[in-house]
């Protein structure tokens, strides 16, 4: 990782249309009530109908739309050496574009089908290479600079009530309006994103409305199962109560590292994820802590074997030459958020993976720690605005460092001539809400 720091500037324009842009389906969130300083932009909603007894009448359809444009550039760099995967010293500004349609249809009691077609295009700085904690969280959805239409999500969600008590869900992204049991067991099957269900954080999870850095939108060392665009196929089981939630998933991995095609040979390639979420009160203020563990199985290469082969043949090490079925990557993440005042909240994440085998799906980080704060704009009479600041430190394992230093490449980083140390990231953003137009503009600075 580069020890030198780089200044990157970006600006995101979010056109909510009839949606608040976010990656997390709100119906799976714990806690269900977003704390202050969470994303404020609200979708256009149909008013809830009630029965004569005052109960909310469930709706059978939900339809929302979002569009996000992110334009980024950086100042000229002065580096002693640049490799193929280094961030370019000079380049023009890069624009990314994503647009998603969120459709939900109630099928029978407790069952909803969600369908999300999506269009993405554009590119990231230097082709989204050169920084493991990359500054544009939307570029992982872009496989081709030309805008392409593809299926993001298509999954069935079946909920089983475990009691008579209910809360009310509002019409939202991948959420139908109507009563929802306070305690329930849910089964989600189909094409989805595991980041919709795991490692959530009210202040730092969605690059469309919050921090844009890859290692802030998710735990940096969680090599979560996904194709190039961030989606997979599989199942997620949820046991949710007002106090805690337990989630378990088994999903597909890409055929090759950072590949757009999923590997349907489940016996040889799969990913398991488990997470326990606990809500609490500290000084009367809401807080949440999440503990996540994961295990990926695929035809990965070990960094050590790639280096050994390179030394034996007198060539640069190449992970593609030593991939073998049955290799695993295991790791964990801890994620906490705490409300401090009626307008301010803080968050932190710590994550780790064993770092012996190559990164397969997310980004080339083996250890990561982040700390940040988010605030509403109430003090300066802009209650719908949001201000956030965070720092991240990312690292790679000893084997990973040796592989890169010997001239090896991953799919994001690698240049073979640098002294690899910690990657240090700082990001500040300000989200200017334009409620009249159901949009927001979010200038962001990365260092």
PDB file of C-alpha atoms in Angstrom, residues 1-4 130-133 363-367 393-397 400-401 404 413-415 418-424:
ATOM      1  CA  UNK A   1       0.000   0.000   0.000  1.00  0.00           C
ATOM      2  CA  UNK A   2       1.216   3.530  -0.662  1.00  0.00           C
ATOM      3  CA  UNK A   3       2.633   5.278   2.369  1.00  0.00           C
ATOM      4  CA  UNK A   4       2.289   8.655   0.667  1.00  0.00           C
ATOM      5  CA  UNK A 130      -4.334   1.802  -7.394  1.00  0.00           C
ATOM      6  CA  UNK A 131      -6.081   2.163  -4.016  1.00  0.00           C
ATOM      7  CA  UNK A 132      -7.532  -0.717  -1.998  1.00  0.00           C
ATOM      8  CA  UNK A 133      -9.839   1.675  -0.143  1.00  0.00           C
ATOM      9  CA  UNK A 363     -11.173  -5.421  -2.291  1.00  0.00           C
ATOM     10  CA  UNK A 364      -7.564  -6.202  -1.418  1.00  0.00           C
ATOM     11  CA  UNK A 365      -7.600  -5.407   2.289  1.00  0.00           C
ATOM     12  CA  UNK A 366      -6.711  -7.932   4.994  1.00  0.00           C
ATOM     13  CA  UNK A 367      -7.046  -5.705   8.077  1.00  0.00           C
ATOM     14  CA  UNK A 393      -6.433   2.509   8.252  1.00  0.00           C
ATOM     15  CA  UNK A 394      -6.114  -0.493   5.914  1.00  0.00           C
ATOM     16  CA  UNK A 395      -3.427  -3.163   5.883  1.00  0.00           C
ATOM     17  CA  UNK A 396      -2.420  -6.351   4.087  1.00  0.00           C
ATOM     18  CA  UNK A 397      -0.929  -9.582   5.424  1.00  0.00           C
ATOM     19  CA  UNK A 400       0.212 -10.414   0.551  1.00  0.00           C
ATOM     20  CA  UNK A 401       2.987  -7.807   0.930  1.00  0.00           C
ATOM     21  CA  UNK A 404       3.142  -7.519  -4.351  1.00  0.00           C
ATOM     22  CA  UNK A 413      -3.397  -3.074  -6.484  1.00  0.00           C
ATOM     23  CA  UNK A 414       0.151  -4.087  -7.415  1.00  0.00           C
ATOM     24  CA  UNK A 415       3.228  -2.329  -8.802  1.00  0.00           C
ATOM     25  CA  UNK A 418       7.081   0.256  -3.368  1.00  0.00           C
ATOM     26  CA  UNK A 419       7.625  -0.140   0.359  1.00  0.00           C
ATOM     27  CA  UNK A 420       4.253  -1.570   1.346  1.00  0.00           C
ATOM     28  CA  UNK A 421       2.814  -0.200   4.564  1.00  0.00           C
ATOM     29  CA  UNK A 422      -0.540   0.964   5.870  1.00  0.00           C
ATOM     30  CA  UNK A 423      -3.042   2.712   3.638  1.00  0.00           C
ATOM     31  CA  UNK A 424      -4.465   5.733   5.431  1.00  0.00           C
TER      32      UNK A 424
END
